[in-house]
Amino acid sequence: MILACDLVVQNGWRELRPADPRVIELSSLLQRMPLHPPAVRGLKFRNPNGVARKTVDLVTSHPGYDGKRTKGGKIDREVLHDFLTRPEEMQAVAREIRAGIEDGSFERLPETLDADSGDAVEASEGRLLARRYFARERNPRLREKKINAFVKQHGRVFCEVCGFDFEATYGTRGASYIECHHAVPLHMSGETTTRLRDLVLLCANCHRMIHRGSTWLTPAELLAIVRTE
Ligand SMILES: [Zn+2]
Ligand SMILES: [Zn+2]
């Protein structure tokens, strides 16, 4: 729905026809999504007709539309509302979802990435974004680069917020253990490249505290509330 609405926005809030190349492209993209495996869906699943019909629902749900409205669903209206109230963020979400389908990162991820982050990501776009977000944090190549750069500078790894050193506490079992946090939320960065300086090394506790609740903290905000006494 987010991708269909994004298309409608790009088309100046006008519906698109099934033969439109952008509709055909979106249809094939949606058919590649792992959320509904081919085995459990119908032959017409997300076909160009369905996608085009969705653009009609979205257009006629727009508050400024004065023609006859089609019977769109609750999700249509919610997504439409989100696009009207925070267009840039929603466009960034759409880009991330697209990128996630294209690079297969939704497929590689387990259903629940972080049991405790559920409350932080109630909205469906939030769940998809969070998947992309955590996938980025777990990108082994980026992790390795970040950790190598950090070790080069500090000689060892430790939490950048509280200073916790897993090896100092757990001995060899904790040696070189650290979690990698991406400090710029996807919809804020709005881009698919992650710079090393956007990554922060955190202990498991600090990392969990950053992602807890409906608003994720920045490392600096967490640092400000950590009680050191
Ligand atoms: Zn910490
Ligand atoms: Zn994180």
mmCIF file of N, CA, C and O in Angstrom, residues 3-17 20 22-23 55 59 91:
data_model
loop_
_atom_site.group_PDB
_atom_site.id
_atom_site.type_symbol
_atom_site.label_atom_id
_atom_site.label_comp_id
_atom_site.label_asym_id
_atom_site.label_seq_id
_atom_site.Cartn_x
_atom_site.Cartn_y
_atom_site.Cartn_z
ATOM 1 N N LEU A 3 3.872 1.500 -1.225
ATOM 2 C CA LEU A 3 4.489 1.662 -2.544
ATOM 3 C C LEU A 3 3.463 2.163 -3.566
ATOM 4 O O LEU A 3 3.789 3.001 -4.410
ATOM 5 N N ALA A 4 2.227 1.684 -3.457
ATOM 6 C CA ALA A 4 1.181 2.150 -4.387
ATOM 7 C C ALA A 4 0.903 3.627 -4.152
ATOM 8 O O ALA A 4 0.768 4.412 -5.093
ATOM 9 N N CYS A 5 0.857 4.011 -2.883
ATOM 10 C CA CYS A 5 0.565 5.408 -2.570
ATOM 11 C C CYS A 5 1.726 6.298 -3.028
ATOM 12 O O CYS A 5 1.511 7.406 -3.527
ATOM 13 N N ASP A 6 2.930 5.787 -2.892
ATOM 14 C CA ASP A 6 4.095 6.535 -3.348
ATOM 15 C C ASP A 6 3.984 6.806 -4.855
ATOM 16 O O ASP A 6 4.281 7.906 -5.328
ATOM 17 N N LEU A 7 3.532 5.794 -5.567
ATOM 18 C CA LEU A 7 3.361 5.934 -7.013
ATOM 19 C C LEU A 7 2.296 6.990 -7.340
ATOM 20 O O LEU A 7 2.462 7.817 -8.232
ATOM 21 N N VAL A 8 1.215 6.955 -6.567
ATOM 22 C CA VAL A 8 0.131 7.932 -6.766
ATOM 23 C C VAL A 8 0.642 9.355 -6.510
ATOM 24 O O VAL A 8 0.340 10.284 -7.258
ATOM 25 N N VAL A 9 1.445 9.505 -5.462
ATOM 26 C CA VAL A 9 2.012 10.821 -5.147
ATOM 27 C C VAL A 9 2.898 11.289 -6.296
ATOM 28 O O VAL A 9 2.799 12.424 -6.760
ATOM 29 N N GLN A 10 3.749 10.388 -6.763
ATOM 30 C CA GLN A 10 4.634 10.744 -7.881
ATOM 31 C C GLN A 10 3.847 11.105 -9.129
ATOM 32 O O GLN A 10 4.312 11.860 -9.974
ATOM 33 N N ASN A 11 2.652 10.532 -9.225
ATOM 34 C CA ASN A 11 1.810 10.791 -10.395
ATOM 35 C C ASN A 11 0.873 11.974 -10.156
ATOM 36 O O ASN A 11 -0.127 12.130 -10.847
ATOM 37 N N GLY A 12 1.182 12.807 -9.167
ATOM 38 C CA GLY A 12 0.363 13.990 -8.895
ATOM 39 C C GLY A 12 -1.033 13.667 -8.391
ATOM 40 O O GLY A 12 -1.995 14.340 -8.743
ATOM 41 N N TRP A 13 -1.150 12.631 -7.553
ATOM 42 C CA TRP A 13 -2.433 12.196 -6.979
ATOM 43 C C TRP A 13 -3.449 11.824 -8.046
ATOM 44 O O TRP A 13 -4.640 12.044 -7.890
ATOM 45 N N ARG A 14 -2.945 11.262 -9.125
ATOM 46 C CA ARG A 14 -3.856 10.725 -10.147
ATOM 47 C C ARG A 14 -3.686 9.212 -10.220
ATOM 48 O O ARG A 14 -2.604 8.694 -9.990
ATOM 49 N N GLU A 15 -4.778 8.525 -10.558
ATOM 50 C CA GLU A 15 -4.715 7.062 -10.671
ATOM 51 C C GLU A 15 -3.815 6.645 -11.834
ATOM 52 O O GLU A 15 -3.518 7.456 -12.724
ATOM 53 N N LEU A 16 -3.385 5.388 -11.796
ATOM 54 C CA LEU A 16 -2.571 4.868 -12.887
ATOM 55 C C LEU A 16 -3.303 3.689 -13.525
ATOM 56 O O LEU A 16 -4.081 3.005 -12.860
ATOM 57 N N ARG A 17 -3.027 3.473 -14.798
ATOM 58 C CA ARG A 17 -3.709 2.389 -15.523
ATOM 59 C C ARG A 17 -2.873 1.105 -15.462
ATOM 60 O O ARG A 17 -1.656 1.170 -15.308
ATOM 61 N N ASP A 20 0.256 0.889 -17.480
ATOM 62 C CA ASP A 20 1.337 1.839 -17.204
ATOM 63 C C ASP A 20 2.593 1.072 -16.782
ATOM 64 O O ASP A 20 2.526 0.215 -15.905
ATOM 65 N N ARG A 22 4.939 1.787 -14.890
ATOM 66 C CA ARG A 22 5.237 1.901 -13.459
ATOM 67 C C ARG A 22 4.370 0.937 -12.656
ATOM 68 O O ARG A 22 4.785 0.407 -11.619
ATOM 69 N N VAL A 23 3.152 0.701 -13.131
ATOM 70 C CA VAL A 23 2.252 -0.252 -12.469
ATOM 71 C C VAL A 23 2.768 -1.675 -12.676
ATOM 72 O O VAL A 23 2.809 -2.493 -11.754
ATOM 73 N N THR A 55 -4.504 2.108 -6.855
ATOM 74 C CA THR A 55 -4.222 3.539 -7.045
ATOM 75 C C THR A 55 -5.532 4.319 -7.155
ATOM 76 O O THR A 55 -5.615 5.452 -6.695
ATOM 77 N N VAL A 59 -6.593 7.391 -4.713
ATOM 78 C CA VAL A 59 -6.930 8.712 -5.259
ATOM 79 C C VAL A 59 -8.309 9.153 -4.778
ATOM 80 O O VAL A 59 -8.506 10.298 -4.363
ATOM 81 N N GLN A 91 7.911 8.895 1.824
ATOM 82 C CA GLN A 91 8.639 8.625 0.585
ATOM 83 C C GLN A 91 9.941 7.892 0.886
ATOM 84 O O GLN A 91 10.346 6.994 0.150
#
